[in-house]
Amino acid sequence: MPATAAKRNMKDCDIKNITAATAGRNKIEWAAKDMPVLKLIAGRFEKEKPLAGLKVGACLHVTSETANLMITLKKGGADAALCASNPLSTQDEVAASLVKHYGVKVYAVKGEDKKTYYGHIMSVINCAPHITMDDGADVVSTVHQNWDNRKSKILGGTEETTTGVIRLKAMERDGALRYPIIAVNDALTKHMFDNRYGTGQSTLDGIIRSTNMLFAGRTVVVAGYGWCGRGVALKAHGMGAKVIVTEVDHVKALEAAMDGFYVMNMDSAARLGDLFITLTGDINVIDARHFKLMKDGAIVSNSGHFNVEINIEALKTMTRSVREVRPYVQEYVLAGGKKIHLLAEGRLINLAAADGHPASVMDMSFANQSLSAEYIAKRAGELEKRVYCVPGELDREIARLKLAAMNIKIDKLTVQQEKYLSSWQEGT
Ligand code: ADE
């Protein structure tokens, strides 16, 4: 059923089906078990109420992990409204539970069309948030395109992902940014874990759930060797695939080569790959000429934020017929009879066909989100209209708490060692 025709169940929300709420709550509670750092923050928030009186407008993937973030913000005293940051990433049962059991306003239906997607973003903006929370910068961008000085109460915002941070830094450079943003993605406890291990595992999960393909012995082409690409290449190699990396950055390409992967341009890789995974953040990384070079039966997927990395329009113009051969697998038959399989319409495969990153890494990402929201609430007047990093002390505290939750103890510098590190006179 198209999202626009989905049942409108209650006021202050647009979700698919409220009767799925119990299944959603089970899922939310299951994720909570693996989010010990967020749980500690939620406990403190419940006592201290650092977000009392504030409204948070969030545009994030509506998953069981995000639900735990919303619950934490509510415990901190915030009123929360949530829409999806991708039309295919909503877990409808989680959306239902958030509305029914946790009093969050949710505007998200899996499979919503583009108009509904932006309508839902407007619903969140119309809740008049004091803090925005983005994954891809769609709320910031929409707010800025509909800016009204008299109406806006926004103190600041946070951004979850690399693509969003790139957009926001462009706004900062253009002098267009009207409120401060904390780039959660740039925290070490975010991108080193979520982007690398989270994307690494969940991308393969989405591909395996949708295709049931064996990675062992296959040639997998990973486009982009940022933190996400590194994770996917590592995990695909671990599953026995021959991994080819394509890059535009010389340093990253060199790193991929020294990490033991084949490195070449996409024109060469296109002829060799059985499976292609794009994670570059840029457009048309797989283009018409690459489809022409691909083997019969090649599988093409994307795990970058937007569905622009694969030129699907070009693929369509080369195509004789299209059919869905499995959920999330479309078979394109090209004019000469060659078949190309496109996964999840080129949208984030890990969230469209699987559950996204496991709770255990989202724990750190969303600890960063919660502490950044608290930081904005406390420093409201002091911050400039800039893109900020998460303060280093918060980042380090999250690492400390995560290690403690994992029952890992590490060494501490002795006084002598500290003295040695701060002196410059001593050599061999
Ligand atoms: N991004 C990637 N995985 C996610 C998840 N499980 N929840 C929210 N955002 C995500």
Short mmCIF file of C-alpha atoms and ligand atoms in Angstrom, two decimals, residues 61 63 65-66 135 350-351 355-357 362 366, ligand 1:
data_model
loop_
_atom_site.label_atom_id
_atom_site.label_comp_id
_atom_site.label_asym_id
_atom_site.label_seq_id
_atom_site.Cartn_x
_atom_site.Cartn_y
_atom_site.Cartn_z
CA HIS A 61 16.19 6.42 10.61
CA THR A 63 14.69 2.10 14.14
CA GLU A 65 17.99 2.15 18.32
CA THR A 66 16.62 5.58 17.43
CA ASP A 135 20.87 12.33 9.58
CA ASN A 350 21.51 -1.84 5.32
CA LEU A 351 18.41 0.00 6.47
CA ASP A 355 17.78 -3.51 10.53
CA GLY A 356 20.61 -1.00 10.15
CA HIS A 357 23.60 -1.00 12.45
CA MET A 362 24.43 2.92 17.83
CA PHE A 366 23.35 8.12 20.22
N1 ADE B 1 22.02 4.33 10.90
C1 ADE B 1 22.55 3.14 10.63
N2 ADE B 1 22.01 2.18 11.39
C2 ADE B 1 21.10 2.78 12.19
C3 ADE B 1 20.23 2.32 13.19
N3 ADE B 1 20.18 1.04 13.54
N4 ADE B 1 19.43 3.23 13.77
C4 ADE B 1 19.48 4.52 13.41
N5 ADE B 1 20.29 5.01 12.49
C5 ADE B 1 21.10 4.15 11.87
#
